[in-house]
PDB file of C-alpha atoms in Angstrom:
ATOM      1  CA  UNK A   9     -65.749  45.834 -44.189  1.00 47.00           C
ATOM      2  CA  UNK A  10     -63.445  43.943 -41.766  1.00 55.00           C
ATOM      3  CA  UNK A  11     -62.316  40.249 -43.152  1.00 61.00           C
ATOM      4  CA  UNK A  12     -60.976  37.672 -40.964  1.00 69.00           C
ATOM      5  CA  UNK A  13     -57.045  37.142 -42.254  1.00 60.00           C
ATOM      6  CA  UNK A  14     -54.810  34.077 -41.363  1.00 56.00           C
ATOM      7  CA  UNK A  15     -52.239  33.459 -39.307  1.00 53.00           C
ATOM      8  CA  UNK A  16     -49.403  32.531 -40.672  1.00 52.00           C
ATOM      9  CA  UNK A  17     -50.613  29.088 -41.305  1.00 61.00           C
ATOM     10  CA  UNK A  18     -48.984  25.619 -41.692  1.00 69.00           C
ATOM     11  CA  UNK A  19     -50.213  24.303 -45.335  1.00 75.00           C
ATOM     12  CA  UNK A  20     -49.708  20.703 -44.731  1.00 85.00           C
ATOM     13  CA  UNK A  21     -51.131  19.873 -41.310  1.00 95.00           C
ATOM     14  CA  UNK A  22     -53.632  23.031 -40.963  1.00 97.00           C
ATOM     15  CA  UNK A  23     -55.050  21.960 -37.847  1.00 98.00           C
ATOM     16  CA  UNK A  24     -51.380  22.545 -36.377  1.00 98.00           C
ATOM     17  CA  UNK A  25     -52.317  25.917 -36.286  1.00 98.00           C
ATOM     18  CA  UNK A  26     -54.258  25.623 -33.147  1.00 98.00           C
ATOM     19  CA  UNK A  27     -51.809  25.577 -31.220  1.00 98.00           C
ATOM     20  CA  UNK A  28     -51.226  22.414 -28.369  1.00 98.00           C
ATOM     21  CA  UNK A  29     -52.232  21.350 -25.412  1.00 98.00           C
ATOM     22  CA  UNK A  30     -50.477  18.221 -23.173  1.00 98.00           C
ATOM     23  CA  UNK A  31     -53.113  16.761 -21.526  1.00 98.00           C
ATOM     24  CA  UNK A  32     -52.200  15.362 -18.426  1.00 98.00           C
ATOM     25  CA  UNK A  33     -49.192  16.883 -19.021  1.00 96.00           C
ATOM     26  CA  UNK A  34     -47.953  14.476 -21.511  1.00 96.00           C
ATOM     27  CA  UNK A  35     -50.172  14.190 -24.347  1.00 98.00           C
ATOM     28  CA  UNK A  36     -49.346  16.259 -26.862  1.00 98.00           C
ATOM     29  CA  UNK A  37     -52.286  17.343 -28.892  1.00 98.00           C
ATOM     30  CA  UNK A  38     -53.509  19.901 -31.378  1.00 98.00           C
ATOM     31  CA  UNK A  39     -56.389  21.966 -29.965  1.00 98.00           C
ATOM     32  CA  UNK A  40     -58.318  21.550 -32.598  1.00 98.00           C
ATOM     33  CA  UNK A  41     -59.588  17.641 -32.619  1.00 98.00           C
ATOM     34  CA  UNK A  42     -62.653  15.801 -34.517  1.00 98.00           C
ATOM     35  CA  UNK A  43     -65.878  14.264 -32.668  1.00 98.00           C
ATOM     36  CA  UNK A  44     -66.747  11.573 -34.061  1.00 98.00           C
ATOM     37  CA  UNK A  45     -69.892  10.826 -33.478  1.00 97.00           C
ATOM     38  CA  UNK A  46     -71.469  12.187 -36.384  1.00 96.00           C
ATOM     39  CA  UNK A  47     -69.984   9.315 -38.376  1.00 98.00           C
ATOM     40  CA  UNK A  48     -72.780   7.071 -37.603  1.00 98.00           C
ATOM     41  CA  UNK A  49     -76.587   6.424 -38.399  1.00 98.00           C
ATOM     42  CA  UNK A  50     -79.421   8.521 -37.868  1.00 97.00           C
ATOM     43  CA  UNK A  51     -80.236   9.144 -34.199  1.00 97.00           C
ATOM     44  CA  UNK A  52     -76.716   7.965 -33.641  1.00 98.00           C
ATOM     45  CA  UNK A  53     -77.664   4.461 -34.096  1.00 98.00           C
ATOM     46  CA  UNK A  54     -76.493   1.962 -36.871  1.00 98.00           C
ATOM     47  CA  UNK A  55     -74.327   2.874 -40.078  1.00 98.00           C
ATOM     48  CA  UNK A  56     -74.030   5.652 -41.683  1.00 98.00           C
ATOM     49  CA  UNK A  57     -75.621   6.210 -44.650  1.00 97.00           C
ATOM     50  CA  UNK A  58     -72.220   6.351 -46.381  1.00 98.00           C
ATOM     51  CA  UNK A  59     -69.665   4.311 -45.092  1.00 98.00           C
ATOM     52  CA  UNK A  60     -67.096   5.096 -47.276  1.00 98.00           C
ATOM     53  CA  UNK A  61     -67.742   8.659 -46.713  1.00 98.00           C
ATOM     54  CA  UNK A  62     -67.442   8.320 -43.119  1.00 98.00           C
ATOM     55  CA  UNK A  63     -64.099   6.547 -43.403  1.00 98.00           C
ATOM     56  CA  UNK A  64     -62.445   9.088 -46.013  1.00 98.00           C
ATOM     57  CA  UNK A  65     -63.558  11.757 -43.179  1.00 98.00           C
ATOM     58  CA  UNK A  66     -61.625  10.068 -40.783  1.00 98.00           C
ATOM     59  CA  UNK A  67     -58.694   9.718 -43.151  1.00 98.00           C
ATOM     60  CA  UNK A  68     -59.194  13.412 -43.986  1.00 98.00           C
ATOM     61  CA  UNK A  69     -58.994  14.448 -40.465  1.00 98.00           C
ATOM     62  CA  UNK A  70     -55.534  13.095 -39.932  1.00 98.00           C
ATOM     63  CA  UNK A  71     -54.119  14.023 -43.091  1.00 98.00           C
ATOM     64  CA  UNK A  72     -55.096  17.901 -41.960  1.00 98.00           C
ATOM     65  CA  UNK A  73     -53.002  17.359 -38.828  1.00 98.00           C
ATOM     66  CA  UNK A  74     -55.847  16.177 -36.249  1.00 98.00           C
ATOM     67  CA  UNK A  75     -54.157  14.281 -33.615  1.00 98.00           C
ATOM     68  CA  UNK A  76     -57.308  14.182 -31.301  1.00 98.00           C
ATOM     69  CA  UNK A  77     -59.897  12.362 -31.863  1.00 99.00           C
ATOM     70  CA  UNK A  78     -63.240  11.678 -29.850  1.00 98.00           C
ATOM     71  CA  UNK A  79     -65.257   9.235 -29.254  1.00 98.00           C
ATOM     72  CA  UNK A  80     -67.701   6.889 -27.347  1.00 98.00           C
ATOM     73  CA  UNK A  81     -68.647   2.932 -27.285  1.00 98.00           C
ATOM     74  CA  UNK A  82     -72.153   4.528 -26.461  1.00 98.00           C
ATOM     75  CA  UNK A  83     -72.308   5.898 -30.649  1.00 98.00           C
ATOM     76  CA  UNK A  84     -73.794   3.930 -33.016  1.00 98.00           C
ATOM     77  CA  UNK A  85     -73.284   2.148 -30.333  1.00 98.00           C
ATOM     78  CA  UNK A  86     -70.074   0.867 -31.460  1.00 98.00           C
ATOM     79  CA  UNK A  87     -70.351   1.523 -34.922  1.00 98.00           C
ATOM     80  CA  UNK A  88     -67.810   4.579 -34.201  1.00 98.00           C
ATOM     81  CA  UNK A  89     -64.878   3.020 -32.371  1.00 99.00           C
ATOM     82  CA  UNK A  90     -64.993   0.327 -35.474  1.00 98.00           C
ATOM     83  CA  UNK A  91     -65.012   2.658 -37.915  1.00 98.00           C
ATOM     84  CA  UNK A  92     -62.281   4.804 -36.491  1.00 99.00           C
ATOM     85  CA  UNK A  93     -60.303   1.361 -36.334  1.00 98.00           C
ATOM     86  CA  UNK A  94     -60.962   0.771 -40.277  1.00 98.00           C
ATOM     87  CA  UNK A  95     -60.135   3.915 -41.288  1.00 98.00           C
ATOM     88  CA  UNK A  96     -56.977   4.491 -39.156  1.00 98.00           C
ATOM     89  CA  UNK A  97     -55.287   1.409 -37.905  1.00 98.00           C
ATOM     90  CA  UNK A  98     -52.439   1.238 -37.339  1.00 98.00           C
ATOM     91  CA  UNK A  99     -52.291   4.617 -36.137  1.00 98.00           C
ATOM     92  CA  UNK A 100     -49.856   7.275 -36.431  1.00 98.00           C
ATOM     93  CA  UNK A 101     -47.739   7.459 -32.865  1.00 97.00           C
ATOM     94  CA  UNK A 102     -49.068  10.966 -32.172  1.00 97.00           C
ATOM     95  CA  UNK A 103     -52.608  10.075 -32.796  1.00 98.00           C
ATOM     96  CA  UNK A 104     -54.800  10.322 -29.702  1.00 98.00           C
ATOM     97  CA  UNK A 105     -57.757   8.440 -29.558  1.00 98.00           C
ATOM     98  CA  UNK A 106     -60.439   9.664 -26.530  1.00 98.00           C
ATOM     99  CA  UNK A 107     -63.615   7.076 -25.792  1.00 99.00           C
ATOM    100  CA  UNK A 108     -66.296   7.410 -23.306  1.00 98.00           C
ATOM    101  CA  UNK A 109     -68.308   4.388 -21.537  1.00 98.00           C
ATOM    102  CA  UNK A 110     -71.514   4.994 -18.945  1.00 98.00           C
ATOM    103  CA  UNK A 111     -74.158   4.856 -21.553  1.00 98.00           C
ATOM    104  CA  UNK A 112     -77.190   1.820 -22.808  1.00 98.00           C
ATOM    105  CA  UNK A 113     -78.501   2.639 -26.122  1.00 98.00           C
ATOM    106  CA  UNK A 114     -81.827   1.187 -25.804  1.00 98.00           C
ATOM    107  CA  UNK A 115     -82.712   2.906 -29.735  1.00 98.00           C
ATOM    108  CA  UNK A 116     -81.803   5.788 -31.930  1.00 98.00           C
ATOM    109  CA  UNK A 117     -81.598   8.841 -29.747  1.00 97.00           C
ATOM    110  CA  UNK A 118     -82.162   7.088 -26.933  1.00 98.00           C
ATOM    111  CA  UNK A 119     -79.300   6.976 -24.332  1.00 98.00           C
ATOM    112  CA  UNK A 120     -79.575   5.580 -20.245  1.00 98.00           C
ATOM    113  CA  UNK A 121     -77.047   6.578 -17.976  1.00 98.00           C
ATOM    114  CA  UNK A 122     -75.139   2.911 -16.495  1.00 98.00           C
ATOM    115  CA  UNK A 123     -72.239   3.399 -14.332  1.00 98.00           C
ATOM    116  CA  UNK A 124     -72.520   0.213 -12.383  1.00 98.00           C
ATOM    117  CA  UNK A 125     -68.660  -0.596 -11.922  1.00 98.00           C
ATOM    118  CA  UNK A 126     -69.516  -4.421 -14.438  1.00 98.00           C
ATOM    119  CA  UNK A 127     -70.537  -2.456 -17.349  1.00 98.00           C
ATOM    120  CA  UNK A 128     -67.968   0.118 -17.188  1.00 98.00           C
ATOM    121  CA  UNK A 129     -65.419  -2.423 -17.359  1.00 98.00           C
ATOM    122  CA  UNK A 130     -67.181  -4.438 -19.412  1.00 98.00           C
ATOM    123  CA  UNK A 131     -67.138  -0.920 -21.808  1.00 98.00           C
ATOM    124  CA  UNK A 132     -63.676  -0.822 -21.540  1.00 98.00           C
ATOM    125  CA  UNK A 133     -62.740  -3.895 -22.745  1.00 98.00           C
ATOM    126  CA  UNK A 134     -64.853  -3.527 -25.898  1.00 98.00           C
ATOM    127  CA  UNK A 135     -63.320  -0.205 -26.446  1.00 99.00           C
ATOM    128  CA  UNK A 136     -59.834  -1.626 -26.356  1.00 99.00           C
ATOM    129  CA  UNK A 137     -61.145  -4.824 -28.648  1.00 98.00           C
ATOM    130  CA  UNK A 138     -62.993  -2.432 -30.984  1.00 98.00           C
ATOM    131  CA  UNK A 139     -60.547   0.378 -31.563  1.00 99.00           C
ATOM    132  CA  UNK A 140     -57.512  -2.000 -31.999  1.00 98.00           C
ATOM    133  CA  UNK A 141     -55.544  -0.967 -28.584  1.00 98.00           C
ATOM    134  CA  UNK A 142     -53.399  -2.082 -25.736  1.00 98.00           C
ATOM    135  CA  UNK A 143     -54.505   0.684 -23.640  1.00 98.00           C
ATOM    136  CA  UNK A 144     -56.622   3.931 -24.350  1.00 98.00           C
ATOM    137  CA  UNK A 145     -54.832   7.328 -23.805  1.00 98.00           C
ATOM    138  CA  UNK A 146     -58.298   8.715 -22.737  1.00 99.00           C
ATOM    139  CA  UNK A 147     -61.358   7.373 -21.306  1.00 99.00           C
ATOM    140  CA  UNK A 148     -63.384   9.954 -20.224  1.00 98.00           C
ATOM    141  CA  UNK A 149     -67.161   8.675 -17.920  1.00 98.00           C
ATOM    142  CA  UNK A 150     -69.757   9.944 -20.088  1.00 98.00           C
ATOM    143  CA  UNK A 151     -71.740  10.717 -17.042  1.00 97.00           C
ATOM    144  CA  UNK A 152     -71.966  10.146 -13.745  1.00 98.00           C
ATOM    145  CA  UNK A 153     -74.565   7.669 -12.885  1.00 98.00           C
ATOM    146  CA  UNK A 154     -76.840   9.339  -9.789  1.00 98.00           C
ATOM    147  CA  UNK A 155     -78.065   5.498  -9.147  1.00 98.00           C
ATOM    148  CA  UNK A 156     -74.537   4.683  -8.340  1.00 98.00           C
ATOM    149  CA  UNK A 157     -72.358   5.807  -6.119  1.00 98.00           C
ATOM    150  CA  UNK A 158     -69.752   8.066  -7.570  1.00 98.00           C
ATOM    151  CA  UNK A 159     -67.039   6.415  -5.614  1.00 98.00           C
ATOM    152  CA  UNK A 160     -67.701   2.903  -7.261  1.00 98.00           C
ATOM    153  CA  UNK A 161     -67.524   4.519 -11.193  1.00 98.00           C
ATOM    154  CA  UNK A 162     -64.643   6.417 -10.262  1.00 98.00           C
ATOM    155  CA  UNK A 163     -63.092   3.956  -8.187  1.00 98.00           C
ATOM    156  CA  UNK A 164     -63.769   1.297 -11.264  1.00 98.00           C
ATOM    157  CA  UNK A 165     -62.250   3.674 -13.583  1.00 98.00           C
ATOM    158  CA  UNK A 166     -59.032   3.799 -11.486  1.00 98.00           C
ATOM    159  CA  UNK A 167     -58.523   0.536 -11.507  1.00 98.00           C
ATOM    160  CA  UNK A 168     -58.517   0.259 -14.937  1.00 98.00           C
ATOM    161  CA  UNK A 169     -55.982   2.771 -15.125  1.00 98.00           C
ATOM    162  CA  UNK A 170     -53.701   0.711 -12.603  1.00 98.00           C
ATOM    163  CA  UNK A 171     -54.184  -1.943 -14.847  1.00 98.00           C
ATOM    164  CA  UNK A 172     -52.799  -0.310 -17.707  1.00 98.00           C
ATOM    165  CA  UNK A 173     -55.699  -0.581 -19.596  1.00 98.00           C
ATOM    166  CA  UNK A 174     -56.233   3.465 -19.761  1.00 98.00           C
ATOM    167  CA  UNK A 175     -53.655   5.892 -19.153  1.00 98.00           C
ATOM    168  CA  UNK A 176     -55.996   9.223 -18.422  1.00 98.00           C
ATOM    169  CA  UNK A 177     -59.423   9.614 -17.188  1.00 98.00           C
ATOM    170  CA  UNK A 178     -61.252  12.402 -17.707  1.00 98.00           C
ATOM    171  CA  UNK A 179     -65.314  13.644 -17.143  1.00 98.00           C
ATOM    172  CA  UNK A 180     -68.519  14.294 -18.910  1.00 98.00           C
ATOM    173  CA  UNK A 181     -71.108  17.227 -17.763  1.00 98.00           C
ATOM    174  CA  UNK A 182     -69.985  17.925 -14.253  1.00 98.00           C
ATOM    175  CA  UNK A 183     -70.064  20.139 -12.005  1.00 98.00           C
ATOM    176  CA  UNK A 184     -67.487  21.594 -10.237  1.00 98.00           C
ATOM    177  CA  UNK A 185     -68.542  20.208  -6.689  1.00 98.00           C
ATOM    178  CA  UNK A 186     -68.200  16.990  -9.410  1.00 98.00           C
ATOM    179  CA  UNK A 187     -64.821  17.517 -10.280  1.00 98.00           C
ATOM    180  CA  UNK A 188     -63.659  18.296  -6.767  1.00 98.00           C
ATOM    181  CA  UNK A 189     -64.902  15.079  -5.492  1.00 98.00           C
ATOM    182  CA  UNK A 190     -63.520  13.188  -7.837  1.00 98.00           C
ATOM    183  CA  UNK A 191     -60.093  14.422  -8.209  1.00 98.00           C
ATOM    184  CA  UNK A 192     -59.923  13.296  -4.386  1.00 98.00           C
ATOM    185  CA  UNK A 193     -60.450   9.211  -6.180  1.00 98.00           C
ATOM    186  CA  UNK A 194     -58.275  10.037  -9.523  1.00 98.00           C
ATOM    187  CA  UNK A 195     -56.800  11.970 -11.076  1.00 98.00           C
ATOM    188  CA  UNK A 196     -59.099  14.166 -13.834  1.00 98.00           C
ATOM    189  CA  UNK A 197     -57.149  15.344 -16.905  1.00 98.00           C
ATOM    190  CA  UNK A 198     -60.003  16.674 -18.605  1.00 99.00           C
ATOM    191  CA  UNK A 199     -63.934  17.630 -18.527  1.00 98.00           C
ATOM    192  CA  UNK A 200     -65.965  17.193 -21.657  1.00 98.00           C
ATOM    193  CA  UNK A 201     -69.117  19.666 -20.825  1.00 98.00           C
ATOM    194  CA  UNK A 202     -71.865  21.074 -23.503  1.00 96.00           C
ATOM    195  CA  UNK A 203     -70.057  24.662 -24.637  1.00 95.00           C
ATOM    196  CA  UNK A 204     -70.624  27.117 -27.693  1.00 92.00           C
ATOM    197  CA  UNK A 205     -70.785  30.791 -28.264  1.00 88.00           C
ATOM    198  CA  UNK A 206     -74.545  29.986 -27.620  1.00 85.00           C
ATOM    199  CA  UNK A 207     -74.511  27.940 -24.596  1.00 89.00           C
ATOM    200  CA  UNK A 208     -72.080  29.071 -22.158  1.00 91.00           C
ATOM    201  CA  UNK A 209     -73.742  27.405 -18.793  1.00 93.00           C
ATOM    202  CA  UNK A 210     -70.551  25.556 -18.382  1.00 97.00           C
ATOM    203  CA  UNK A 211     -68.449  29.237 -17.712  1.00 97.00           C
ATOM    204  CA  UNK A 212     -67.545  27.948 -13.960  1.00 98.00           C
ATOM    205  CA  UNK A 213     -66.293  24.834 -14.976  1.00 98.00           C
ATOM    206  CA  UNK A 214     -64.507  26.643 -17.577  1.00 98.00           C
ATOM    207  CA  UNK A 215     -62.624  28.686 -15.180  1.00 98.00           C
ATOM    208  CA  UNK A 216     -61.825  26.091 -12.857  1.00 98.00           C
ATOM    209  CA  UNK A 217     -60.722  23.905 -15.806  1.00 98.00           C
ATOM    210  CA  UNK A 218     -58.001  26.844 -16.640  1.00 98.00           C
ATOM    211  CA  UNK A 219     -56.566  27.307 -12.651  1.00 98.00           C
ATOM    212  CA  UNK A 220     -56.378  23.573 -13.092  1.00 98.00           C
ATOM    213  CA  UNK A 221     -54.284  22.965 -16.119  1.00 98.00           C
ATOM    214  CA  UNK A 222     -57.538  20.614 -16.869  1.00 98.00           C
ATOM    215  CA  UNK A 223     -58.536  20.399 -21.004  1.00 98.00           C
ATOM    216  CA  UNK A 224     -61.997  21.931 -21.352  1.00 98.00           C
ATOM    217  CA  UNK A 225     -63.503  19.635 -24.373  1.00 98.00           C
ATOM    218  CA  UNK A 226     -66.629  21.616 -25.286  1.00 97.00           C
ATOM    219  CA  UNK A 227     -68.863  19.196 -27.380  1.00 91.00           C
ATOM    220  CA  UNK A 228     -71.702  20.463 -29.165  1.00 84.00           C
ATOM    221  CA  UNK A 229     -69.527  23.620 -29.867  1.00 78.00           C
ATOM    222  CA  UNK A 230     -71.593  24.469 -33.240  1.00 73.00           C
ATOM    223  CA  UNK A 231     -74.790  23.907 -31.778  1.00 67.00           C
ATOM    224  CA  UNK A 232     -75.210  21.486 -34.713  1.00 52.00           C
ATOM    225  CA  UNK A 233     -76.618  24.315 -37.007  1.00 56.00           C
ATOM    226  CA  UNK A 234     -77.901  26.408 -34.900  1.00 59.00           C
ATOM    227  CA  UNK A 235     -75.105  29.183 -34.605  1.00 57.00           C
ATOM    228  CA  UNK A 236     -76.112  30.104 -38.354  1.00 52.00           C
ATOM    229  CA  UNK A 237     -79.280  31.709 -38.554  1.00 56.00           C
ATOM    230  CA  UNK A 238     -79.246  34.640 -40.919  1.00 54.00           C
ATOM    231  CA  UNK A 239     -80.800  36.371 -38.427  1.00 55.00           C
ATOM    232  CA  UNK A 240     -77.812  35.523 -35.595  1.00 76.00           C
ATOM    233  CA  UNK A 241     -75.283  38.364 -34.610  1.00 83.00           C
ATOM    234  CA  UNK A 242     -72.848  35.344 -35.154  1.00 88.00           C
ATOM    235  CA  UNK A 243     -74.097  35.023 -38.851  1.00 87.00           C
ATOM    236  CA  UNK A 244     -73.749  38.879 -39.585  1.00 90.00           C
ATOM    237  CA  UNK A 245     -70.311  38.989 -37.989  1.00 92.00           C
ATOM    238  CA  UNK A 246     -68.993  35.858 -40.035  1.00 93.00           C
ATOM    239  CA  UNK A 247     -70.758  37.686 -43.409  1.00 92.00           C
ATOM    240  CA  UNK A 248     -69.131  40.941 -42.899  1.00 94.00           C
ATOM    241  CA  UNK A 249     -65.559  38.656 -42.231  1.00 96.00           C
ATOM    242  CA  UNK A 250     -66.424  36.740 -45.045  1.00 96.00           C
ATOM    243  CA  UNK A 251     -66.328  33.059 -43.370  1.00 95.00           C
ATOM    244  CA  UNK A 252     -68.965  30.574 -42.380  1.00 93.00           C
ATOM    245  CA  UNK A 253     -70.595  30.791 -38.711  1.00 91.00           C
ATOM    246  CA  UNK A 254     -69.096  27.919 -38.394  1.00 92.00           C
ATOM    247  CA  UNK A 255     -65.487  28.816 -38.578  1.00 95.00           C
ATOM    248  CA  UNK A 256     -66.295  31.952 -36.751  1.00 94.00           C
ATOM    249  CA  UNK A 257     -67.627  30.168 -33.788  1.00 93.00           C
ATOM    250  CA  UNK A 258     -64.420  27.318 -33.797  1.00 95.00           C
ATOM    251  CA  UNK A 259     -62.161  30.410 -33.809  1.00 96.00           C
ATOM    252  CA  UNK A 260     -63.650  31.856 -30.807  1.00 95.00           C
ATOM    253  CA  UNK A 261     -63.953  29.253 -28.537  1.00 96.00           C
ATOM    254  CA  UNK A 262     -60.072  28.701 -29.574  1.00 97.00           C
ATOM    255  CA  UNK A 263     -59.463  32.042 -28.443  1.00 97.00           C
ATOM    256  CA  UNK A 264     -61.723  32.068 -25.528  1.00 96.00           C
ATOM    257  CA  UNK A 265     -58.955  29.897 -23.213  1.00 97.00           C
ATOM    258  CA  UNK A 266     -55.619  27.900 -24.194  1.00 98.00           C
ATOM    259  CA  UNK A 267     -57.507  24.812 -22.394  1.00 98.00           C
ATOM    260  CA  UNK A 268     -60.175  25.115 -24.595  1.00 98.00           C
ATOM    261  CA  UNK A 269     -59.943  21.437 -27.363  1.00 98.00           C
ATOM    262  CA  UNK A 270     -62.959  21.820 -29.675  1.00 97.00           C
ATOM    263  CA  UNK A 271     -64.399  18.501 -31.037  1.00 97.00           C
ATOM    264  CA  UNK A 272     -66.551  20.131 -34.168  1.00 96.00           C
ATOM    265  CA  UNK A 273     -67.916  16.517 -35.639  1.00 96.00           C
ATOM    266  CA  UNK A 274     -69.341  16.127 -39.167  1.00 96.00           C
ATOM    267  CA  UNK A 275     -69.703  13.149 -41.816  1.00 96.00           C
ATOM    268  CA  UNK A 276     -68.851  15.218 -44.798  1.00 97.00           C
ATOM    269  CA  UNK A 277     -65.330  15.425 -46.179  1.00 98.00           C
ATOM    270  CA  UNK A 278     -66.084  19.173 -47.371  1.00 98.00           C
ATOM    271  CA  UNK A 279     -67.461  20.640 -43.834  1.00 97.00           C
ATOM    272  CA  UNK A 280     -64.548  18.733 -42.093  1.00 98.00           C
ATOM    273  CA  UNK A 281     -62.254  20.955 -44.230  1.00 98.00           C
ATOM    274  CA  UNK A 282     -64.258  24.086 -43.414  1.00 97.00           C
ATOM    275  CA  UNK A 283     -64.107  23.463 -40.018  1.00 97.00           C
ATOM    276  CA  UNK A 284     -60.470  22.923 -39.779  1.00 98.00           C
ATOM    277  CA  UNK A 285     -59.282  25.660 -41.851  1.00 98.00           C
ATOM    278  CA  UNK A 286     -61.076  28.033 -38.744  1.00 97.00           C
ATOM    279  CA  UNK A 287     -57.472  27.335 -36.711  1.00 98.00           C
ATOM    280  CA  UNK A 288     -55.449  29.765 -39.240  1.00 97.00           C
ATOM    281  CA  UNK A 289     -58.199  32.636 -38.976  1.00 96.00           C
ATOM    282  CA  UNK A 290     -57.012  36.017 -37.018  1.00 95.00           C
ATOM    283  CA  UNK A 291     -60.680  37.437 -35.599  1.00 95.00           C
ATOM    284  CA  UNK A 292     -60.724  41.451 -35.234  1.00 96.00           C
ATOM    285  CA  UNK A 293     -60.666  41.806 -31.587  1.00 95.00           C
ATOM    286  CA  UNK A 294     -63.653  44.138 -31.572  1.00 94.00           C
ATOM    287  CA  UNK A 295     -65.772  41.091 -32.987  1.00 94.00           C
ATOM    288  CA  UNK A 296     -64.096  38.724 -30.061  1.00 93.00           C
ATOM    289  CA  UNK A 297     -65.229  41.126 -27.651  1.00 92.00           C
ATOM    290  CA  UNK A 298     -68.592  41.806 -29.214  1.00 91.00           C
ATOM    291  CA  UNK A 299     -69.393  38.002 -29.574  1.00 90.00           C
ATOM    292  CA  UNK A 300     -68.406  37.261 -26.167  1.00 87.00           C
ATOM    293  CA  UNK A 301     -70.502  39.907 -23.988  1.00 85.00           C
ATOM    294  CA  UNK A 302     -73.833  38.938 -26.402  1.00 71.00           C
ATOM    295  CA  UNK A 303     -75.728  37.062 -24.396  1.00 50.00           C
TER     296      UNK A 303
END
């Protein structure tokens, strides 16, 4: 029976082991980040059931070495940018904070796509307020709006970057035609798109993301759960390595491309800890290979 064995690991900041990234060239970041949307109510919406909880997982995070964190104005809504602020301010220099505006949040699961160029600003400047900041290293359009014209979110979003009030921009589920188009308005440092060992419909934008020197932030990258069926050739892979599904599945995608910056998200101290202990494992390459051609 293979096991999965570590690399030789840093101890004190474990997510170090990752490996970095510079997005936009100048942001130095471990690969392995949080999402922090699970931090929040039910449905996304409200508090979490355990505050405290929710702030000692955001403490957690950084004490493990995460320097990346992710998140939106859209969750909770709000309730995540605040928290994030509790927990962390002031932050440590390296710390890299990502938000997201171009969503209402009419109820719990519930989310309406709003790029009109007043409520994207007007998301901005509650980010900033909320999270404690001058200007946000990150804001990334959660999507773009098809009842506005992508010229007037993008073109809002650069001017918020020439007024210093973000310093990268970066995109939600696009396409490449997407990307292309904008890149000709500003400049786009990274793409956020849905990407897991199970859900690889985002392989194009992958690729381009790589010949770019664009950050590929795959969200949803455990498939919240679903990865670990017994029944799963992921499952039977991680049993016979003797780790969770969950830590096999982080440590492929980080093998699967140096742009690749994982956002696994959780509200428990103990799975955060799981999770980030995935960036010391070595993975056989027969089970790399194996995992990536099942379909």
């Amino acid at each position: 029976m293979h096991t999965a064995s570590a690399k030789p690991a840093s101890t004190t900041r474990p997510a170090s082991n990752s490996g970095d990234f510079r997005i936009g060239n100048d942001l130095r970041v471990y690969r392995l980040g949080f999402g922090a949307m699970r931090v929040t109510g039910k449905g996304i919406w409200g508090e979490p059931r355990d505050r405290q909880e929710s702030i000692r997982v955001l403490q957690r995070a950084v004490e493990l070495g995460v320097n990346f964190i992710d998140t939106a104005d859209s969750y909770g809504p709000h309730v995540s940018e605040e928290l994030i602020a509790q927990a962390l301010h002031p932050y440590p220099s390296d710390l890299v904070i990502a938000t997201k505006g171009g969503f209402d949040r009419p109820g719990p699961d519930k989310w309406v796509e709003n790029g009109r160029p007043e409520h994207l600003r007007k998301a901005c400047e509650g980010s900033l307020r909320r999270l404690r900041l001058d200007r946000i290293d990150l804001y990334q359009l959660h999507r773009i709006d098809s009842k506005v014209p992508a010229e007037d979110q993008l073109g809002t979003l650069r001017d918020l970057q020439a007024q210093g009030k973000i310093k990268h921009i970066g995109l939600s589920e696009v396409s490449v035609k997407q990307i292309q188009h904008a890149q000709k308005i500003v400049p786009v440092v990274t793409v956020q798109n849905r990407y897991s060992l199970a859900d690889r419909g985002s392989e194009d934008v992958l690729k381009f993301c790589e010949r770019a020197g664009v950050g590929f932030i795959p969200w949803f990258p455990l498939a919240a759960g679903k990865l670990s069926g017994s029944a799963s050739s992921i499952a039977k892979a991680a049993s016979q390595l003797k780790i969770t599904p969950s830590q096999l599945a982080l440590a492929w995608l980080l093998l699967r491309s140096p742009v690749m910056l994982p956002i696994p998200g959780t509200s428990r101290v103990a799975h955060l800890e799981e999770n980030i202990a995935a960036a010391a494992l070595k993975i056989p390459e027969v089970t790399v290979r194996e995992l990536g051609s099942a379909s």
